[in-house]
Amino acid sequence: KAATVEEQRGCYEKALANQVVITDMIDDFAKMTEFEISMAAKVFACGCTFDELKKSLVGDSAKKVLFGILVTSLREMTNTSSEPDSTEEKDEKSSLAAFSLEYEGGNADSMEVKKFKGHLDVIGSFCKKNVSFDEIHHVAYSAAGDARSRILEQLGAPESNGERNRKGKSPQPTEESISKFDPSTYSDTDKTAYYHAIEVFGAGNVPSGDEILQQLRQPLGFPYNWVLFEPSKKELVVKDAGSGGVMELTKLLQEEKYDDCVLFGFVRLSFSADEIGRRQFWVGLEWKGENCVGVKAMRQFRECCGPMTRMVGDRSFTLSNVAASEMRLELFVENVKRNCQVNDFKVTVETMKNAHVEEQNEIKEYWKNYEDERVAEAERKRKAEEKRLRLRREKIESVRNTHRSRWSKMGVTELLGDLGKDDVCGWVLLEF
């Protein structure tokens, strides 16, 4: 836009001179060796965690062009503040890996960026020679979230719960997903206490056959008062169990739920009257459903009858070959009178029902106390876990502070070589 020819010629000569200077600068920079890079390198910032690195790249860094080395682990990149990376737990999550970071500030000078890119190979070679890792993964740091995602991908971060569930893997129950055991929620349904417990606590957290049998043998053993075992020659395998006493058991068998099964049962039968208080009897049950007519079922019953009798143990009497329609309260009363010494008190359906009401109230109190203890135990575990994590945080932060202090006194080459020592995550950003 010069007004005269002379002014135009002057502007052209000035621009040409500047171009020569710029070209010389680029050529001079490209000729720098790794030794010259090591002499020119300066520590812009250093620290231990990726969050610290993010915070360092705000403010003044917008005008910078930086090259960094990050040594981190899957545990550190995915942990919250309550789960610090630990030098105590050695697993695949705590294995360290090294990453090189290329950072260009949004307000960085274009010429500085061009010089920097022209020299990346030499800078990278210099850093790789000084770190203690054989492999360095390169990441261009444009945004913290993108960089974190690329680093996690390199570290082999696991899929999210949603992705696992879509592939058909069932999520494990959490403390929050486990509901409270409440007998009132199954008393009016077809669920027994045993199957309600499986639904609430999980199949691996219900009593075994031996444990239920031990409860039944106690005069006031709770919460179960009857059990049905599958036929076996070696162990007690629970088919079903309940807290509703003989009334629940007879109803269950009358409904023909197990009409096609061979089962061996055990029941604690109670009677209650003012003159005697409560008295218990223990009844064995050998059950063949009316639809068990095959040779296999008959052989199973015959072969397992002896072993099951020995494993279940002593009883007041045994009911065998009883049809579902005959499973009534009166049947138990009649057999108690016939097989036991009961001359000193009345054995009737009414005294049986009296004992049932008393026992149901005691079972409700048992579950209330159980839930109270369960809540208290969960609170104890929560506090213990909080303490454990606090002590871990303090220990890890102490180790980190030691490294931060050490790194602040080191030169570039020494600091690069120290990253990853003692299995502690760390990073450094360099400017040239």
XYZ file of C-alpha atoms in Angstrom:
432
model
C 0.000 0.000 0.000
C 3.052 2.333 -0.346
C 2.206 5.564 -2.161
C 5.368 5.718 -4.315
C 7.592 3.275 -6.177
C 10.458 4.040 -3.791
C 8.305 3.182 -0.788
C 7.156 -0.044 -2.435
C 10.772 -1.047 -3.123
C 11.711 -0.309 0.505
C 8.879 -2.483 1.879
C 9.843 -5.356 -0.422
C 13.486 -5.229 0.645
C 12.480 -5.149 4.322
C 10.174 -8.154 3.942
C 12.878 -10.053 2.067
C 15.382 -9.353 4.811
C 12.938 -10.595 7.478
C 12.305 -13.761 5.516
C 16.019 -14.516 5.402
C 16.293 -14.017 9.167
C 13.316 -16.319 9.852
C 14.702 -19.006 7.524
C 18.076 -18.818 9.265
C 16.376 -19.194 12.667
C 14.497 -22.327 11.544
C 17.641 -23.823 10.024
C 19.679 -23.090 13.157
C 17.030 -24.716 15.378
C 16.816 -27.809 13.207
C 20.568 -28.302 13.510
C 20.429 -28.630 17.335
C 21.672 -31.948 18.707
C 20.347 -33.911 21.677
C 23.137 -32.424 23.753
C 22.046 -28.916 22.810
C 18.427 -29.883 23.582
C 19.476 -31.091 27.023
C 21.185 -27.781 27.643
C 18.173 -25.785 26.419
C 15.539 -27.820 28.277
C 13.983 -26.299 31.379
C 11.458 -27.733 33.819
C 8.165 -25.895 33.440
C 6.352 -27.962 36.089
C 6.426 -31.402 37.698
C 4.232 -33.428 40.014
C 2.743 -36.816 40.838
C -0.846 -37.104 39.586
C -2.630 -36.485 36.310
C -4.941 -34.003 38.047
C -1.908 -31.958 39.079
C -0.704 -31.997 35.474
C -4.080 -30.678 34.296
C -3.971 -27.816 36.787
C -0.490 -26.826 35.642
C -1.741 -26.342 32.067
C -3.903 -23.318 32.798
C -3.078 -19.614 32.983
C 0.446 -18.844 31.765
C 0.726 -22.177 29.945
C -1.667 -20.920 27.234
C 1.310 -19.220 25.568
C 3.634 -22.200 25.955
C 4.718 -25.071 23.771
C 5.685 -27.969 26.050
C 6.841 -31.551 25.910
C 6.068 -33.818 28.865
C 6.704 -37.285 30.228
C 3.953 -38.882 32.309
C 4.499 -42.086 34.303
C 1.184 -43.406 35.552
C -0.946 -46.504 36.168
C -4.500 -47.616 35.574
C -5.155 -47.351 39.308
C -4.009 -43.710 39.474
C -5.911 -42.708 36.330
C -9.206 -44.237 37.496
C -9.057 -43.625 41.230
C -11.170 -41.150 43.126
C -9.792 -39.212 46.062
C -10.885 -42.053 48.363
C -8.760 -44.646 46.538
C -5.164 -43.461 46.151
C -2.693 -45.439 44.118
C -0.887 -47.743 46.495
C 2.669 -48.998 46.562
C 1.434 -51.876 48.738
C -0.959 -53.519 46.275
C 0.908 -55.008 43.341
C -1.421 -55.955 40.507
C -2.059 -55.134 36.873
C -3.809 -51.915 37.884
C -0.706 -50.571 39.619
C 1.746 -51.418 36.821
C 3.421 -48.239 35.603
C 3.584 -47.086 31.986
C 5.247 -44.031 30.400
C 3.623 -41.508 28.057
C 5.041 -38.556 26.150
C 2.792 -35.495 25.968
C 2.846 -32.891 23.232
C 1.203 -29.644 24.370
C 0.527 -26.456 22.405
C -1.088 -23.579 24.287
C -3.995 -21.860 22.582
C -2.104 -18.547 22.492
C 1.296 -19.991 21.600
C 3.347 -18.136 18.967
C 2.997 -19.818 15.569
C 6.734 -19.687 14.948
C 7.431 -21.342 18.295
C 4.959 -24.075 17.415
C 6.630 -24.603 14.034
C 10.095 -24.814 15.566
C 8.807 -27.173 18.226
C 7.214 -29.550 15.714
C 10.355 -29.535 13.627
C 12.340 -30.717 16.584
C 9.932 -33.297 18.130
C 11.994 -36.305 17.029
C 15.124 -35.039 18.740
C 13.243 -34.009 21.894
C 11.533 -37.406 22.050
C 14.810 -39.247 21.550
C 16.465 -37.209 24.298
C 13.670 -37.964 26.780
C 13.512 -41.661 25.919
C 17.241 -42.069 26.549
C 16.880 -40.659 30.047
C 13.712 -42.342 31.357
C 13.831 -45.868 32.782
C 11.094 -47.257 30.498
C 11.680 -49.228 27.313
C 8.441 -48.045 25.707
C 6.835 -44.593 25.691
C 3.317 -44.043 24.327
C 2.769 -40.703 22.608
C -0.284 -38.535 23.377
C -1.106 -35.139 21.894
C -2.548 -33.098 24.758
C -5.314 -30.923 23.326
C -7.877 -31.332 26.111
C -7.613 -33.041 29.486
C -10.588 -35.321 28.890
C -9.344 -36.503 25.494
C -5.856 -37.110 26.819
C -7.184 -39.087 29.787
C -9.303 -41.265 27.472
C -6.344 -42.030 25.205
C -4.127 -42.851 28.189
C -6.778 -45.142 29.691
C -7.144 -46.906 26.352
C -3.392 -47.558 26.263
C -3.484 -48.802 29.854
C -6.244 -51.274 28.996
C -9.022 -49.740 31.074
C -11.890 -52.237 31.643
C -15.307 -51.766 30.124
C -17.963 -49.946 32.087
C -20.663 -51.899 33.954
C -23.188 -50.968 31.295
C -21.046 -52.419 28.516
C -20.450 -55.617 30.481
C -24.169 -55.999 31.149
C -24.996 -55.557 27.477
C -22.681 -58.486 26.765
C -24.705 -60.677 29.126
C -22.542 -60.595 32.253
C -24.573 -60.138 35.406
C -23.412 -57.387 37.755
C -22.427 -58.471 41.234
C -24.825 -57.391 44.008
C -23.692 -54.352 45.943
C -24.337 -53.455 49.566
C -26.978 -50.953 48.439
C -28.785 -53.498 46.219
C -29.279 -56.030 49.020
C -32.691 -55.539 50.594
C -33.676 -56.050 54.187
C -34.850 -59.498 55.277
C -38.452 -58.945 56.319
C -40.601 -62.026 57.097
C -43.741 -59.991 56.439
C -42.787 -59.750 52.764
C -43.080 -63.518 52.214
C -45.583 -64.665 54.852
C -48.520 -64.094 52.481
C -46.788 -65.498 49.391
C -45.582 -68.919 48.293
C -41.981 -68.116 49.294
C -40.505 -69.911 52.250
C -37.977 -68.260 54.551
C -35.187 -70.193 52.840
C -35.978 -68.964 49.327
C -36.632 -65.446 50.572
C -33.183 -65.511 52.171
C -31.650 -66.646 48.867
C -33.374 -63.748 47.106
C -32.170 -61.228 49.691
C -28.692 -62.470 50.613
C -27.721 -64.588 47.602
C -27.441 -68.358 47.242
C -23.926 -68.378 48.677
C -24.966 -66.642 51.887
C -27.687 -68.932 53.259
C -27.095 -71.649 55.875
C -25.955 -75.091 54.808
C -27.910 -78.255 55.487
C -25.819 -79.034 58.567
C -26.303 -75.500 59.921
C -30.085 -75.603 59.492
C -30.214 -79.052 61.102
C -28.254 -77.700 64.072
C -30.783 -74.866 64.458
C -33.703 -77.289 64.364
C -32.217 -79.459 67.102
C -32.164 -76.539 69.529
C -35.460 -76.117 71.429
C -35.439 -72.393 70.645
C -33.269 -72.416 67.546
C -34.161 -69.680 65.073
C -35.188 -68.842 62.454
C -35.839 -72.256 60.837
C -38.107 -74.938 62.319
C -38.417 -77.366 59.387
C -36.292 -78.492 56.473
C -36.559 -80.750 53.425
C -33.401 -82.431 52.108
C -32.744 -83.858 48.677
C -31.842 -87.578 48.654
C -28.102 -88.097 49.025
C -25.684 -90.691 50.356
C -22.956 -88.238 51.383
C -24.278 -84.825 52.433
C -27.317 -82.832 53.492
C -28.501 -80.837 50.479
C -31.306 -78.388 51.289
C -34.317 -78.462 48.999
C -36.389 -76.069 51.100
C -36.702 -74.817 54.674
C -39.000 -72.521 56.563
C -39.946 -70.652 59.712
C -43.689 -71.378 59.694
C -43.510 -74.709 61.489
C -45.549 -77.784 60.738
C -48.448 -75.606 59.586
C -46.378 -74.205 56.751
C -44.897 -77.597 55.877
C -48.243 -79.406 55.681
C -49.693 -76.640 53.516
C -46.677 -76.808 51.201
C -46.992 -80.581 50.732
C -50.769 -80.446 50.313
C -50.331 -77.984 47.451
C -48.425 -80.729 45.621
C -45.401 -78.481 45.071
C -43.104 -81.445 45.664
C -45.428 -84.146 44.396
C -42.792 -85.393 41.946
C -39.893 -85.454 44.437
C -38.205 -87.849 46.802
C -37.361 -85.856 49.935
C -36.264 -86.391 53.533
C -37.529 -83.903 56.087
C -36.989 -82.894 59.676
C -39.393 -80.809 61.789
C -39.283 -79.303 65.266
C -42.806 -79.738 66.576
C -43.851 -77.589 69.572
C -46.790 -77.599 71.981
C -47.580 -74.941 74.561
C -49.915 -74.992 77.577
C -50.037 -73.100 80.871
C -49.305 -76.137 83.005
C -46.181 -77.234 81.110
C -44.927 -74.219 79.181
C -43.549 -75.249 75.817
C -42.437 -78.737 74.869
C -40.718 -79.868 71.667
C -40.594 -83.064 69.657
C -38.497 -83.809 66.592
C -40.112 -85.527 63.640
C -38.465 -87.177 60.642
C -40.224 -87.285 57.277
C -39.666 -89.725 54.412
C -41.513 -88.260 51.463
C -42.330 -89.827 48.114
C -44.557 -87.616 45.991
C -47.538 -89.324 44.427
C -46.045 -88.732 40.984
C -42.793 -90.489 41.925
C -43.635 -93.812 40.300
C -40.577 -94.502 38.179
C -37.949 -97.136 38.867
C -35.284 -94.444 39.240
C -37.251 -92.633 41.974
C -37.923 -95.866 43.870
C -34.268 -96.888 43.705
C -33.206 -93.395 44.835
C -35.519 -93.577 47.839
C -34.407 -97.088 48.796
C -30.669 -96.407 48.430
C -30.686 -93.040 50.229
C -33.088 -93.866 53.065
C -30.421 -95.397 55.333
C -27.701 -92.773 54.746
C -30.183 -89.890 55.164
C -31.525 -91.368 58.415
C -27.979 -91.539 59.795
C -27.051 -88.011 58.634
C -30.228 -86.412 60.017
C -29.900 -88.307 63.291
C -32.174 -88.931 66.256
C -35.858 -88.045 66.148
C -38.968 -88.668 68.252
C -40.614 -90.586 65.403
C -40.701 -90.747 61.600
C -43.599 -90.259 59.200
C -43.234 -92.373 56.076
C -45.410 -93.198 53.062
C -47.837 -90.379 53.812
C -50.006 -89.019 51.020
C -50.293 -85.285 50.450
C -53.956 -85.329 51.433
C -53.020 -86.890 54.784
C -50.520 -84.154 55.686
C -52.668 -82.514 58.361
C -51.969 -81.170 61.840
C -54.042 -83.991 63.316
C -51.620 -86.527 61.826
C -48.738 -85.065 63.844
C -50.814 -84.869 67.031
C -51.878 -88.516 66.721
C -48.299 -89.688 66.157
C -46.980 -87.710 69.138
C -49.575 -89.380 71.368
C -48.769 -92.790 69.930
C -44.946 -92.582 70.017
C -44.073 -90.246 72.929
C -44.665 -90.007 76.687
C -47.276 -87.230 76.941
C -49.389 -88.192 79.907
C -48.583 -85.003 81.838
C -50.010 -82.491 79.341
C -52.544 -82.100 76.572
C -51.324 -82.794 73.063
C -53.885 -81.115 70.835
C -54.063 -79.020 67.700
C -54.914 -76.065 69.940
C -51.753 -76.391 72.092
C -49.767 -76.798 68.862
C -51.237 -73.531 67.544
C -50.452 -71.800 70.863
C -46.797 -72.762 70.474
C -46.854 -71.644 66.849
C -48.027 -68.132 67.792
C -45.361 -67.836 70.501
C -42.646 -69.047 68.179
C -43.655 -66.706 65.344
C -43.409 -63.719 67.711
C -39.949 -64.873 68.789
C -38.857 -65.313 65.169
C -39.954 -61.753 64.365
C -37.901 -60.525 67.319
C -34.977 -62.615 66.083
C -35.079 -60.938 62.662
C -35.378 -57.499 64.232
C -32.274 -58.133 66.319
C -30.549 -59.640 63.290
C -31.220 -56.522 61.202
C -30.081 -54.239 64.024
C -26.821 -56.171 64.272
C -26.475 -56.211 60.499
C -26.795 -52.422 60.360
C -24.323 -52.036 63.237
C -21.852 -54.393 61.538
C -22.166 -52.476 58.267
C -21.426 -49.246 60.143
C -18.384 -50.813 61.808
C -17.096 -51.963 58.430
C -17.716 -48.534 56.924
C -15.739 -46.797 59.663
C -12.933 -49.348 59.426
C -12.767 -48.841 55.653
C -12.728 -45.063 56.064
C -9.837 -45.381 58.497
C -7.964 -47.729 56.175
C -8.357 -45.360 53.235
C -7.376 -42.344 55.333
C -4.193 -44.059 56.479
C -3.444 -45.079 52.887
C -4.003 -41.535 51.671
C -1.694 -40.165 54.335
C 1.000 -42.720 53.561
C 0.800 -42.234 49.798
C 0.715 -38.444 50.119
C 3.799 -38.596 52.326
C 5.605 -40.619 49.637
C 4.453 -38.185 46.971
C 5.618 -35.176 48.958
C 9.028 -36.771 49.331
C 9.270 -37.167 45.557
C 7.955 -33.657 44.871
C 10.602 -32.209 47.161
C 13.320 -34.318 45.544
C 12.247 -33.436 42.006
C 12.186 -29.700 42.754
C 15.965 -29.835 43.298
C 16.807 -31.918 40.225
C 17.872 -30.960 36.739
C 16.032 -32.156 33.647
C 18.108 -35.264 32.939
C 18.130 -36.413 36.551
C 14.394 -35.805 36.959
C 13.553 -37.819 33.838
C 15.561 -40.743 35.164
C 13.841 -40.564 38.539
C 10.263 -40.835 37.219
C 8.719 -44.150 38.213
C 11.183 -44.822 41.027
C 9.652 -46.550 44.089
C 6.569 -47.348 41.927
C 5.305 -43.783 42.376
C 3.474 -42.055 39.529
C 4.931 -38.746 38.319
C 5.267 -36.325 35.429
C 7.379 -33.428 34.144
C 6.656 -30.746 31.532
C 9.647 -29.309 29.673
C 10.063 -26.091 27.720
C 12.896 -25.351 25.308
